[in-house]
Amino acid sequence: QVQLVESGGGLVQPGGSLRLSCAASGSISSINVMRWYRQAPGKERELVAAFTSGGRTNYADSVKGRFTISRDNAKNMIYLQMNSLKPEDTAVYYCNADIVLSSDYTSRRYWGQGTQVTVSS
């Protein structure tokens, strides 16, 4: 089995920063794309940032220049550094990864349980 566990959410004032972490554990052979999504109340879940195994990154237009995604392949972790936070960044943030299982070498997509980020004064 594979688990993704996020951490680092919380309450922050506008203009502040937070760093989210996501740890993947279990029967992992390799990890391809790792992503961060978010879902605000009453809205659909949206892709925030992605990091491929080849080192390419992409971001939603709404977070470009403010958020940075990074990953540590040795530790099976990804991070989301969020700067200049705005109230509209308030959402539950989810980690997502395409993981090749060591048991059968099939690729499956996994989700974390989410971590709440609230930007408010």
Backbone atoms as SQL, in Angstrom:
CREATE TABLE atoms (id INTEGER PRIMARY KEY, chain TEXT, resi INTEGER, resn TEXT, atom TEXT, x REAL, y REAL, z REAL);
INSERT INTO atoms VALUES
  (1, 'A', 1, 'GLN', 'N', 0.828, -1.185, 0.000),
  (2, 'A', 1, 'GLN', 'CA', 0.000, 0.000, 0.000),
  (3, 'A', 1, 'GLN', 'C', 0.866, 1.241, 0.000),
  (4, 'A', 2, 'VAL', 'N', 0.291, 2.319, -0.511),
  (5, 'A', 2, 'VAL', 'CA', 0.992, 3.599, -0.600),
  (6, 'A', 2, 'VAL', 'C', 0.176, 4.659, 0.126),
  (7, 'A', 3, 'GLN', 'N', 0.853, 5.509, 0.825),
  (8, 'A', 3, 'GLN', 'CA', 0.201, 6.637, 1.499),
  (9, 'A', 3, 'GLN', 'C', 0.894, 7.935, 1.141),
  (10, 'A', 4, 'LEU', 'N', 0.098, 8.985, 1.009),
  (11, 'A', 4, 'LEU', 'CA', 0.603, 10.342, 0.877),
  (12, 'A', 4, 'LEU', 'C', 0.087, 11.129, 2.078),
  (13, 'A', 5, 'VAL', 'N', 0.989, 11.782, 2.785),
  (14, 'A', 5, 'VAL', 'CA', 0.604, 12.523, 3.974),
  (15, 'A', 5, 'VAL', 'C', 1.122, 13.952, 3.861),
  (16, 'A', 6, 'GLU', 'N', 0.180, 14.910, 3.887),
  (17, 'A', 6, 'GLU', 'CA', 0.549, 16.322, 3.826),
  (18, 'A', 6, 'GLU', 'C', 0.717, 16.892, 5.222),
  (19, 'A', 7, 'SER', 'N', 1.495, 17.958, 5.302),
  (20, 'A', 7, 'SER', 'CA', 1.648, 18.701, 6.548),
  (21, 'A', 7, 'SER', 'C', 2.041, 20.133, 6.219),
  (22, 'A', 8, 'GLY', 'N', 1.908, 21.011, 7.207),
  (23, 'A', 8, 'GLY', 'CA', 2.375, 22.378, 7.033),
  (24, 'A', 8, 'GLY', 'C', 1.299, 23.420, 6.847),
  (25, 'A', 9, 'GLY', 'N', 0.040, 23.002, 6.782),
  (26, 'A', 9, 'GLY', 'CA', -1.024, 23.988, 6.632),
  (27, 'A', 9, 'GLY', 'C', -1.242, 24.771, 7.907),
  (28, 'A', 10, 'GLY', 'N', -2.090, 25.783, 7.828),
  (29, 'A', 10, 'GLY', 'CA', -2.391, 26.586, 8.997),
  (30, 'A', 10, 'GLY', 'C', -3.005, 27.911, 8.636),
  (31, 'A', 11, 'LEU', 'N', -3.039, 28.791, 9.626),
  (32, 'A', 11, 'LEU', 'CA', -3.585, 30.135, 9.460),
  (33, 'A', 11, 'LEU', 'C', -2.429, 31.125, 9.297),
  (34, 'A', 12, 'VAL', 'N', -2.530, 31.957, 8.282),
  (35, 'A', 12, 'VAL', 'CA', -1.478, 32.942, 8.036),
  (36, 'A', 12, 'VAL', 'C', -2.123, 34.242, 7.575),
  (37, 'A', 13, 'GLN', 'N', -1.480, 35.350, 7.882),
  (38, 'A', 13, 'GLN', 'CA', -1.999, 36.654, 7.458),
  (39, 'A', 13, 'GLN', 'C', -1.692, 36.908, 5.989),
  (40, 'A', 14, 'PRO', 'N', -2.481, 37.726, 5.327),
  (41, 'A', 14, 'PRO', 'CA', -2.169, 38.088, 3.949),
  (42, 'A', 14, 'PRO', 'C', -0.743, 38.633, 3.829),
  (43, 'A', 15, 'GLY', 'N', -0.059, 38.184, 2.784),
  (44, 'A', 15, 'GLY', 'CA', 1.338, 38.563, 2.597),
  (45, 'A', 15, 'GLY', 'C', 2.316, 37.620, 3.239),
  (46, 'A', 16, 'GLY', 'N', 1.822, 36.710, 4.042),
  (47, 'A', 16, 'GLY', 'CA', 2.680, 35.770, 4.738),
  (48, 'A', 16, 'GLY', 'C', 3.062, 34.571, 3.888),
  (49, 'A', 17, 'SER', 'N', 3.785, 33.646, 4.513),
  (50, 'A', 17, 'SER', 'CA', 4.291, 32.461, 3.818),
  (51, 'A', 17, 'SER', 'C', 3.975, 31.196, 4.598),
  (52, 'A', 18, 'LEU', 'N', 3.854, 30.118, 3.856),
  (53, 'A', 18, 'LEU', 'CA', 3.730, 28.780, 4.428),
  (54, 'A', 18, 'LEU', 'C', 4.477, 27.815, 3.521),
  (55, 'A', 19, 'ARG', 'N', 4.934, 26.738, 4.123),
  (56, 'A', 19, 'ARG', 'CA', 5.565, 25.668, 3.350),
  (57, 'A', 19, 'ARG', 'C', 4.840, 24.367, 3.626),
  (58, 'A', 20, 'LEU', 'N', 4.260, 23.798, 2.574),
  (59, 'A', 20, 'LEU', 'CA', 3.583, 22.510, 2.683),
  (60, 'A', 20, 'LEU', 'C', 4.557, 21.391, 2.317),
  (61, 'A', 21, 'SER', 'N', 4.393, 20.271, 2.985),
  (62, 'A', 21, 'SER', 'CA', 5.193, 19.085, 2.688),
  (63, 'A', 21, 'SER', 'C', 4.264, 17.916, 2.430),
  (64, 'A', 22, 'CYS', 'N', 4.737, 16.985, 1.618),
  (65, 'A', 22, 'CYS', 'CA', 3.978, 15.767, 1.347),
  (66, 'A', 22, 'CYS', 'C', 4.958, 14.611, 1.287),
  (67, 'A', 23, 'ALA', 'N', 4.717, 13.607, 2.116),
  (68, 'A', 23, 'ALA', 'CA', 5.583, 12.438, 2.164),
  (69, 'A', 23, 'ALA', 'C', 4.860, 11.233, 1.597),
  (70, 'A', 24, 'ALA', 'N', 5.504, 10.554, 0.664),
  (71, 'A', 24, 'ALA', 'CA', 4.968, 9.319, 0.092),
  (72, 'A', 24, 'ALA', 'C', 5.684, 8.143, 0.725),
  (73, 'A', 25, 'SER', 'N', 4.908, 7.140, 1.122),
  (74, 'A', 25, 'SER', 'CA', 5.513, 5.965, 1.750),
  (75, 'A', 25, 'SER', 'C', 4.783, 4.707, 1.304),
  (76, 'A', 26, 'GLY', 'N', 5.466, 3.574, 1.464),
  (77, 'A', 26, 'GLY', 'CA', 4.848, 2.312, 1.099),
  (78, 'A', 26, 'GLY', 'C', 5.658, 1.583, 0.045),
  (79, 'A', 27, 'SER', 'N', 4.976, 0.757, -0.724),
  (80, 'A', 27, 'SER', 'CA', 5.614, -0.100, -1.722),
  (81, 'A', 27, 'SER', 'C', 5.845, 0.665, -3.018),
  (82, 'A', 28, 'ILE', 'N', 6.847, 1.541, -2.992),
  (83, 'A', 28, 'ILE', 'CA', 7.109, 2.456, -4.095),
  (84, 'A', 28, 'ILE', 'C', 8.347, 2.030, -4.862),
  (85, 'A', 29, 'SER', 'N', 8.193, 1.860, -6.158),
  (86, 'A', 29, 'SER', 'CA', 9.347, 1.619, -7.012),
  (87, 'A', 29, 'SER', 'C', 9.912, 2.938, -7.517),
  (88, 'A', 30, 'SER', 'N', 9.021, 3.787, -7.992),
  (89, 'A', 30, 'SER', 'CA', 9.422, 5.112, -8.449),
  (90, 'A', 30, 'SER', 'C', 8.199, 6.017, -8.476),
  (91, 'A', 31, 'ILE', 'N', 8.467, 7.307, -8.547),
  (92, 'A', 31, 'ILE', 'CA', 7.381, 8.293, -8.614),
  (93, 'A', 31, 'ILE', 'C', 7.580, 9.139, -9.855),
  (94, 'A', 32, 'ASN', 'N', 6.559, 9.234, -10.652),
  (95, 'A', 32, 'ASN', 'CA', 6.624, 10.073, -11.841),
  (96, 'A', 32, 'ASN', 'C', 6.226, 11.498, -11.473),
  (97, 'A', 33, 'VAL', 'N', 5.046, 11.927, -11.882),
  (98, 'A', 33, 'VAL', 'CA', 4.642, 13.297, -11.609),
  (99, 'A', 33, 'VAL', 'C', 4.114, 13.431, -10.182),
  (100, 'A', 34, 'MET', 'N', 4.503, 14.507, -9.531),
  (101, 'A', 34, 'MET', 'CA', 3.949, 14.852, -8.219),
  (102, 'A', 34, 'MET', 'C', 3.300, 16.218, -8.350),
  (103, 'A', 35, 'ARG', 'N', 2.162, 16.382, -7.735),
  (104, 'A', 35, 'ARG', 'CA', 1.361, 17.587, -7.928),
  (105, 'A', 35, 'ARG', 'C', 0.787, 18.088, -6.611),
  (106, 'A', 36, 'TRP', 'N', 0.437, 19.355, -6.615),
  (107, 'A', 36, 'TRP', 'CA', -0.374, 19.960, -5.563),
  (108, 'A', 36, 'TRP', 'C', -1.661, 20.479, -6.199),
  (109, 'A', 37, 'TYR', 'N', -2.772, 20.135, -5.584),
  (110, 'A', 37, 'TYR', 'CA', -4.081, 20.645, -5.953),
  (111, 'A', 37, 'TYR', 'C', -4.622, 21.427, -4.753),
  (112, 'A', 38, 'ARG', 'N', -5.667, 22.196, -5.011),
  (113, 'A', 38, 'ARG', 'CA', -6.373, 22.839, -3.906),
  (114, 'A', 38, 'ARG', 'C', -7.861, 22.917, -4.236),
  (115, 'A', 39, 'GLN', 'N', -8.641, 22.972, -3.182),
  (116, 'A', 39, 'GLN', 'CA', -10.085, 23.088, -3.346),
  (117, 'A', 39, 'GLN', 'C', -10.618, 24.061, -2.305),
  (118, 'A', 40, 'ALA', 'N', -11.165, 25.156, -2.788),
  (119, 'A', 40, 'ALA', 'CA', -11.780, 26.154, -1.923),
  (120, 'A', 40, 'ALA', 'C', -13.253, 25.810, -1.742),
  (121, 'A', 41, 'PRO', 'N', -13.868, 26.289, -0.672),
  (122, 'A', 41, 'PRO', 'CA', -15.285, 25.993, -0.445),
  (123, 'A', 41, 'PRO', 'C', -16.146, 26.423, -1.621),
  (124, 'A', 42, 'GLY', 'N', -16.977, 25.505, -2.089),
  (125, 'A', 42, 'GLY', 'CA', -17.885, 25.808, -3.177),
  (126, 'A', 42, 'GLY', 'C', -17.259, 25.831, -4.547),
  (127, 'A', 43, 'LYS', 'N', -15.980, 25.475, -4.640),
  (128, 'A', 43, 'LYS', 'CA', -15.287, 25.493, -5.929),
  (129, 'A', 43, 'LYS', 'C', -14.748, 24.105, -6.263),
  (130, 'A', 44, 'GLU', 'N', -14.432, 23.924, -7.544),
  (131, 'A', 44, 'GLU', 'CA', -13.853, 22.664, -7.974),
  (132, 'A', 44, 'GLU', 'C', -12.376, 22.591, -7.580),
  (133, 'A', 45, 'ARG', 'N', -11.896, 21.369, -7.462),
  (134, 'A', 45, 'ARG', 'CA', -10.483, 21.176, -7.170),
  (135, 'A', 45, 'ARG', 'C', -9.668, 21.629, -8.382),
  (136, 'A', 46, 'GLU', 'N', -8.587, 22.361, -8.130),
  (137, 'A', 46, 'GLU', 'CA', -7.778, 22.874, -9.226),
  (138, 'A', 46, 'GLU', 'C', -6.306, 22.519, -9.022),
  (139, 'A', 47, 'LEU', 'N', -5.616, 22.337, -10.131),
  (140, 'A', 47, 'LEU', 'CA', -4.194, 22.057, -10.103),
  (141, 'A', 47, 'LEU', 'C', -3.432, 23.333, -9.780),
  (142, 'A', 48, 'VAL', 'N', -2.574, 23.276, -8.800),
  (143, 'A', 48, 'VAL', 'CA', -1.774, 24.424, -8.391),
  (144, 'A', 48, 'VAL', 'C', -0.377, 24.364, -9.014),
  (145, 'A', 49, 'ALA', 'N', 0.269, 23.206, -8.882),
  (146, 'A', 49, 'ALA', 'CA', 1.633, 23.068, -9.390),
  (147, 'A', 49, 'ALA', 'C', 1.943, 21.595, -9.605),
  (148, 'A', 50, 'ALA', 'N', 2.878, 21.328, -10.518),
  (149, 'A', 50, 'ALA', 'CA', 3.276, 19.961, -10.806),
  (150, 'A', 50, 'ALA', 'C', 4.777, 19.887, -11.010),
  (151, 'A', 51, 'PHE', 'N', 5.344, 18.728, -10.698),
  (152, 'A', 51, 'PHE', 'CA', 6.796, 18.515, -10.832),
  (153, 'A', 51, 'PHE', 'C', 6.996, 17.126, -11.421),
  (154, 'A', 52, 'THR', 'N', 7.539, 17.064, -12.624),
  (155, 'A', 52, 'THR', 'CA', 7.724, 15.763, -13.274),
  (156, 'A', 52, 'THR', 'C', 9.011, 15.099, -12.796),
  (157, 'A', 53, 'SER', 'N', 9.130, 13.823, -13.105),
  (158, 'A', 53, 'SER', 'CA', 10.346, 13.103, -12.736),
  (159, 'A', 53, 'SER', 'C', 11.546, 13.641, -13.504),
  (160, 'A', 54, 'GLY', 'N', 11.299, 14.264, -14.639),
  (161, 'A', 54, 'GLY', 'CA', 12.383, 14.843, -15.416),
  (162, 'A', 54, 'GLY', 'C', 12.794, 16.223, -14.971),
  (163, 'A', 55, 'GLY', 'N', 12.118, 16.744, -13.943),
  (164, 'A', 55, 'GLY', 'CA', 12.511, 18.035, -13.393),
  (165, 'A', 55, 'GLY', 'C', 11.745, 19.227, -13.917),
  (166, 'A', 56, 'ARG', 'N', 10.738, 18.976, -14.735),
  (167, 'A', 56, 'ARG', 'CA', 9.945, 20.089, -15.251),
  (168, 'A', 56, 'ARG', 'C', 8.865, 20.473, -14.249),
  (169, 'A', 57, 'THR', 'N', 8.604, 21.774, -14.178),
  (170, 'A', 57, 'THR', 'CA', 7.557, 22.263, -13.292),
  (171, 'A', 57, 'THR', 'C', 6.572, 23.103, -14.076),
  (172, 'A', 58, 'ASN', 'N', 5.339, 23.134, -13.589),
  (173, 'A', 58, 'ASN', 'CA', 4.376, 24.075, -14.138),
  (174, 'A', 58, 'ASN', 'C', 3.442, 24.522, -13.038),
  (175, 'A', 59, 'TYR', 'N', 2.870, 25.704, -13.230),
  (176, 'A', 59, 'TYR', 'CA', 2.078, 26.352, -12.197),
  (177, 'A', 59, 'TYR', 'C', 0.790, 26.914, -12.777),
  (178, 'A', 60, 'ALA', 'N', -0.214, 26.975, -11.929),
  (179, 'A', 60, 'ALA', 'CA', -1.413, 27.720, -12.289),
  (180, 'A', 60, 'ALA', 'C', -1.052, 29.189, -12.406),
  (181, 'A', 61, 'ASP', 'N', -1.716, 29.885, -13.325),
  (182, 'A', 61, 'ASP', 'CA', -1.412, 31.304, -13.511),
  (183, 'A', 61, 'ASP', 'C', -1.591, 32.097, -12.227),
  (184, 'A', 62, 'SER', 'N', -2.539, 31.687, -11.420),
  (185, 'A', 62, 'SER', 'CA', -2.876, 32.439, -10.210),
  (186, 'A', 62, 'SER', 'C', -1.774, 32.389, -9.148),
  (187, 'A', 63, 'VAL', 'N', -0.842, 31.440, -9.280),
  (188, 'A', 63, 'VAL', 'CA', 0.206, 31.317, -8.251),
  (189, 'A', 63, 'VAL', 'C', 1.607, 31.534, -8.799),
  (190, 'A', 64, 'LYS', 'N', 1.731, 31.743, -10.105),
  (191, 'A', 64, 'LYS', 'CA', 3.061, 31.948, -10.701),
  (192, 'A', 64, 'LYS', 'C', 3.762, 33.133, -10.057),
  (193, 'A', 65, 'GLY', 'N', 5.023, 32.925, -9.727),
  (194, 'A', 65, 'GLY', 'CA', 5.810, 33.980, -9.108),
  (195, 'A', 65, 'GLY', 'C', 5.660, 34.053, -7.599),
  (196, 'A', 66, 'ARG', 'N', 4.693, 33.321, -7.058),
  (197, 'A', 66, 'ARG', 'CA', 4.485, 33.330, -5.597),
  (198, 'A', 66, 'ARG', 'C', 4.727, 31.967, -4.973),
  (199, 'A', 67, 'PHE', 'N', 4.391, 30.918, -5.700),
  (200, 'A', 67, 'PHE', 'CA', 4.535, 29.547, -5.182),
  (201, 'A', 67, 'PHE', 'C', 5.682, 28.847, -5.893),
  (202, 'A', 68, 'THR', 'N', 6.364, 27.976, -5.166),
  (203, 'A', 68, 'THR', 'CA', 7.437, 27.177, -5.749),
  (204, 'A', 68, 'THR', 'C', 7.279, 25.730, -5.308),
  (205, 'A', 69, 'ILE', 'N', 7.233, 24.835, -6.293),
  (206, 'A', 69, 'ILE', 'CA', 7.164, 23.403, -6.000),
  (207, 'A', 69, 'ILE', 'C', 8.560, 22.822, -6.101),
  (208, 'A', 70, 'SER', 'N', 8.873, 21.919, -5.199),
  (209, 'A', 70, 'SER', 'CA', 10.161, 21.231, -5.242),
  (210, 'A', 70, 'SER', 'C', 9.954, 19.792, -4.770),
  (211, 'A', 71, 'ARG', 'N', 10.939, 18.966, -5.043),
  (212, 'A', 71, 'ARG', 'CA', 10.821, 17.574, -4.619),
  (213, 'A', 71, 'ARG', 'C', 12.177, 17.019, -4.222),
  (214, 'A', 72, 'ASP', 'N', 12.128, 16.048, -3.323),
  (215, 'A', 72, 'ASP', 'CA', 13.316, 15.336, -2.876),
  (216, 'A', 72, 'ASP', 'C', 13.093, 13.869, -3.231),
  (217, 'A', 73, 'ASN', 'N', 13.681, 13.443, -4.324),
  (218, 'A', 73, 'ASN', 'CA', 13.439, 12.084, -4.804),
  (219, 'A', 73, 'ASN', 'C', 13.953, 11.027, -3.829),
  (220, 'A', 74, 'ALA', 'N', 15.025, 11.325, -3.159),
  (221, 'A', 74, 'ALA', 'CA', 15.593, 10.349, -2.225),
  (222, 'A', 74, 'ALA', 'C', 14.659, 10.081, -1.055),
  (223, 'A', 75, 'LYS', 'N', 13.887, 11.104, -0.698),
  (224, 'A', 75, 'LYS', 'CA', 12.977, 10.980, 0.450),
  (225, 'A', 75, 'LYS', 'C', 11.524, 10.782, 0.016),
  (226, 'A', 76, 'ASN', 'N', 11.275, 10.751, -1.288),
  (227, 'A', 76, 'ASN', 'CA', 9.895, 10.640, -1.802),
  (228, 'A', 76, 'ASN', 'C', 9.005, 11.740, -1.225),
  (229, 'A', 77, 'MET', 'N', 9.490, 12.948, -1.305),
  (230, 'A', 77, 'MET', 'CA', 8.737, 14.074, -0.757),
  (231, 'A', 77, 'MET', 'C', 8.617, 15.196, -1.772),
  (232, 'A', 78, 'ILE', 'N', 7.524, 15.936, -1.682),
  (233, 'A', 78, 'ILE', 'CA', 7.404, 17.183, -2.429),
  (234, 'A', 78, 'ILE', 'C', 7.017, 18.286, -1.467),
  (235, 'A', 79, 'TYR', 'N', 7.306, 19.499, -1.888),
  (236, 'A', 79, 'TYR', 'CA', 7.076, 20.662, -1.058),
  (237, 'A', 79, 'TYR', 'C', 6.387, 21.730, -1.900),
  (238, 'A', 80, 'LEU', 'N', 5.684, 22.594, -1.220),
  (239, 'A', 80, 'LEU', 'CA', 5.107, 23.766, -1.882),
  (240, 'A', 80, 'LEU', 'C', 5.391, 24.973, -0.999),
  (241, 'A', 81, 'GLN', 'N', 6.311, 25.795, -1.446),
  (242, 'A', 81, 'GLN', 'CA', 6.611, 27.040, -0.752),
  (243, 'A', 81, 'GLN', 'C', 5.652, 28.101, -1.269),
  (244, 'A', 82, 'MET', 'N', 4.872, 28.666, -0.367),
  (245, 'A', 82, 'MET', 'CA', 3.853, 29.637, -0.748),
  (246, 'A', 82, 'MET', 'C', 4.194, 30.978, -0.111),
  (247, 'A', 83, 'ASN', 'N', 4.472, 31.959, -0.946),
  (248, 'A', 83, 'ASN', 'CA', 4.801, 33.309, -0.480),
  (249, 'A', 83, 'ASN', 'C', 3.737, 34.293, -0.936),
  (250, 'A', 84, 'SER', 'N', 3.748, 35.443, -0.330),
  (251, 'A', 84, 'SER', 'CA', 2.799, 36.508, -0.687),
  (252, 'A', 84, 'SER', 'C', 1.380, 35.975, -0.745),
  (253, 'A', 85, 'LEU', 'N', 1.003, 35.269, 0.282),
  (254, 'A', 85, 'LEU', 'CA', -0.305, 34.623, 0.288),
  (255, 'A', 85, 'LEU', 'C', -1.433, 35.644, 0.310),
  (256, 'A', 86, 'LYS', 'N', -2.515, 35.265, -0.368),
  (257, 'A', 86, 'LYS', 'CA', -3.696, 36.115, -0.481),
  (258, 'A', 86, 'LYS', 'C', -4.900, 35.378, 0.092),
  (259, 'A', 87, 'PRO', 'N', -5.917, 36.107, 0.497),
  (260, 'A', 87, 'PRO', 'CA', -7.122, 35.428, 1.005),
  (261, 'A', 87, 'PRO', 'C', -7.695, 34.416, 0.023),
  (262, 'A', 88, 'GLU', 'N', -7.566, 34.695, -1.262),
  (263, 'A', 88, 'GLU', 'CA', -8.101, 33.754, -2.259),
  (264, 'A', 88, 'GLU', 'C', -7.286, 32.470, -2.382),
  (265, 'A', 89, 'ASP', 'N', -6.169, 32.389, -1.694),
  (266, 'A', 89, 'ASP', 'CA', -5.411, 31.142, -1.636),
  (267, 'A', 89, 'ASP', 'C', -5.974, 30.184, -0.580),
  (268, 'A', 90, 'THR', 'N', -6.926, 30.662, 0.188),
  (269, 'A', 90, 'THR', 'CA', -7.536, 29.816, 1.211),
  (270, 'A', 90, 'THR', 'C', -8.206, 28.603, 0.574),
  (271, 'A', 91, 'ALA', 'N', -7.823, 27.430, 1.039),
  (272, 'A', 91, 'ALA', 'CA', -8.336, 26.184, 0.454),
  (273, 'A', 91, 'ALA', 'C', -7.767, 24.998, 1.224),
  (274, 'A', 92, 'VAL', 'N', -8.293, 23.831, 0.921),
  (275, 'A', 92, 'VAL', 'CA', -7.641, 22.600, 1.344),
  (276, 'A', 92, 'VAL', 'C', -6.673, 22.207, 0.231),
  (277, 'A', 93, 'TYR', 'N', -5.437, 21.973, 0.597),
  (278, 'A', 93, 'TYR', 'CA', -4.396, 21.635, -0.370),
  (279, 'A', 93, 'TYR', 'C', -4.124, 20.134, -0.311),
  (280, 'A', 94, 'TYR', 'N', -4.103, 19.518, -1.501),
  (281, 'A', 94, 'TYR', 'CA', -3.923, 18.077, -1.619),
  (282, 'A', 94, 'TYR', 'C', -2.661, 17.757, -2.414),
  (283, 'A', 95, 'CYS', 'N', -1.969, 16.774, -1.932),
  (284, 'A', 95, 'CYS', 'CA', -0.835, 16.210, -2.643),
  (285, 'A', 95, 'CYS', 'C', -1.330, 15.062, -3.525),
  (286, 'A', 96, 'ASN', 'N', -0.710, 14.905, -4.674),
  (287, 'A', 96, 'ASN', 'CA', -1.126, 13.892, -5.648),
  (288, 'A', 96, 'ASN', 'C', 0.130, 13.383, -6.351),
  (289, 'A', 97, 'ALA', 'N', 0.179, 12.075, -6.579),
  (290, 'A', 97, 'ALA', 'CA', 1.377, 11.541, -7.229),
  (291, 'A', 97, 'ALA', 'C', 1.045, 10.315, -8.066),
  (292, 'A', 98, 'ASP', 'N', 1.745, 10.175, -9.184),
  (293, 'A', 98, 'ASP', 'CA', 1.670, 8.978, -10.023),
  (294, 'A', 98, 'ASP', 'C', 2.822, 8.075, -9.614),
  (295, 'A', 99, 'ILE', 'N', 2.474, 6.952, -9.000),
  (296, 'A', 99, 'ILE', 'CA', 3.476, 6.100, -8.366),
  (297, 'A', 99, 'ILE', 'C', 3.521, 4.737, -9.021),
  (298, 'A', 100, 'VAL', 'N', 4.727, 4.290, -9.311),
  (299, 'A', 100, 'VAL', 'CA', 4.935, 2.933, -9.815),
  (300, 'A', 100, 'VAL', 'C', 5.166, 2.034, -8.608),
  (301, 'A', 101, 'LEU', 'N', 4.312, 1.024, -8.482),
  (302, 'A', 101, 'LEU', 'CA', 4.373, 0.139, -7.323),
  (303, 'A', 101, 'LEU', 'C', 5.496, -0.880, -7.471),
  (304, 'A', 102, 'SER', 'N', 6.155, -1.154, -6.353),
  (305, 'A', 102, 'SER', 'CA', 7.225, -2.141, -6.389),
  (306, 'A', 102, 'SER', 'C', 6.685, -3.569, -6.476),
  (307, 'A', 103, 'SER', 'N', 5.401, -3.743, -6.166),
  (308, 'A', 103, 'SER', 'CA', 4.810, -5.082, -6.155),
  (309, 'A', 103, 'SER', 'C', 4.568, -5.616, -7.561),
  (310, 'A', 104, 'ASP', 'N', 4.129, -4.723, -8.468),
  (311, 'A', 104, 'ASP', 'CA', 3.784, -5.207, -9.804),
  (312, 'A', 104, 'ASP', 'C', 4.184, -4.238, -10.913),
  (313, 'A', 105, 'TYR', 'N', 4.843, -3.133, -10.540),
  (314, 'A', 105, 'TYR', 'CA', 5.339, -2.147, -11.498),
  (315, 'A', 105, 'TYR', 'C', 4.234, -1.503, -12.324),
  (316, 'A', 106, 'THR', 'N', 3.036, -1.481, -11.787),
  (317, 'A', 106, 'THR', 'CA', 1.972, -0.702, -12.413),
  (318, 'A', 106, 'THR', 'C', 1.993, 0.705, -11.839),
  (319, 'A', 107, 'SER', 'N', 1.492, 1.653, -12.609),
  (320, 'A', 107, 'SER', 'CA', 1.448, 3.052, -12.173),
  (321, 'A', 107, 'SER', 'C', 0.037, 3.398, -11.725),
  (322, 'A', 108, 'ARG', 'N', -0.059, 3.969, -10.539),
  (323, 'A', 108, 'ARG', 'CA', -1.359, 4.357, -10.010),
  (324, 'A', 108, 'ARG', 'C', -1.261, 5.766, -9.438),
  (325, 'A', 109, 'ARG', 'N', -2.403, 6.436, -9.399),
  (326, 'A', 109, 'ARG', 'CA', -2.445, 7.796, -8.874),
  (327, 'A', 109, 'ARG', 'C', -2.994, 7.776, -7.450),
  (328, 'A', 110, 'TYR', 'N', -2.287, 8.449, -6.570),
  (329, 'A', 110, 'TYR', 'CA', -2.676, 8.495, -5.167),
  (330, 'A', 110, 'TYR', 'C', -2.885, 9.931, -4.718),
  (331, 'A', 111, 'TRP', 'N', -3.750, 10.085, -3.717),
  (332, 'A', 111, 'TRP', 'CA', -4.055, 11.396, -3.132),
  (333, 'A', 111, 'TRP', 'C', -3.764, 11.372, -1.634),
  (334, 'A', 112, 'GLY', 'N', -3.324, 12.514, -1.136),
  (335, 'A', 112, 'GLY', 'CA', -3.239, 12.690, 0.298),
  (336, 'A', 112, 'GLY', 'C', -4.586, 13.094, 0.864),
  (337, 'A', 113, 'GLN', 'N', -4.623, 13.271, 2.195),
  (338, 'A', 113, 'GLN', 'CA', -5.893, 13.571, 2.858),
  (339, 'A', 113, 'GLN', 'C', -6.204, 15.065, 2.858),
  (340, 'A', 114, 'GLY', 'N', -5.219, 15.876, 2.534),
  (341, 'A', 114, 'GLY', 'CA', -5.423, 17.318, 2.468),
  (342, 'A', 114, 'GLY', 'C', -4.986, 18.035, 3.726),
  (343, 'A', 115, 'THR', 'N', -4.581, 19.283, 3.555),
  (344, 'A', 115, 'THR', 'CA', -4.218, 20.140, 4.678),
  (345, 'A', 115, 'THR', 'C', -4.817, 21.521, 4.440),
  (346, 'A', 116, 'GLN', 'N', -5.410, 22.075, 5.485),
  (347, 'A', 116, 'GLN', 'CA', -6.118, 23.350, 5.356),
  (348, 'A', 116, 'GLN', 'C', -5.139, 24.518, 5.400),
  (349, 'A', 117, 'VAL', 'N', -5.295, 25.412, 4.446),
  (350, 'A', 117, 'VAL', 'CA', -4.558, 26.687, 4.445),
  (351, 'A', 117, 'VAL', 'C', -5.587, 27.806, 4.490),
  (352, 'A', 118, 'THR', 'N', -5.465, 28.664, 5.489),
  (353, 'A', 118, 'THR', 'CA', -6.376, 29.794, 5.638),
  (354, 'A', 118, 'THR', 'C', -5.564, 31.080, 5.683),
  (355, 'A', 119, 'VAL', 'N', -5.894, 31.987, 4.776),
  (356, 'A', 119, 'VAL', 'CA', -5.207, 33.278, 4.713),
  (357, 'A', 119, 'VAL', 'C', -6.206, 34.348, 5.132),
  (358, 'A', 120, 'SER', 'N', -5.964, 34.913, 6.283),
  (359, 'A', 120, 'SER', 'CA', -6.912, 35.869, 6.829),
  (360, 'A', 120, 'SER', 'C', -6.226, 36.755, 7.855),
  (361, 'A', 121, 'SER', 'N', -6.701, 37.994, 7.935),
  (362, 'A', 121, 'SER', 'CA', -6.180, 38.895, 8.960),
  (363, 'A', 121, 'SER', 'C', -7.046, 38.848, 10.206);
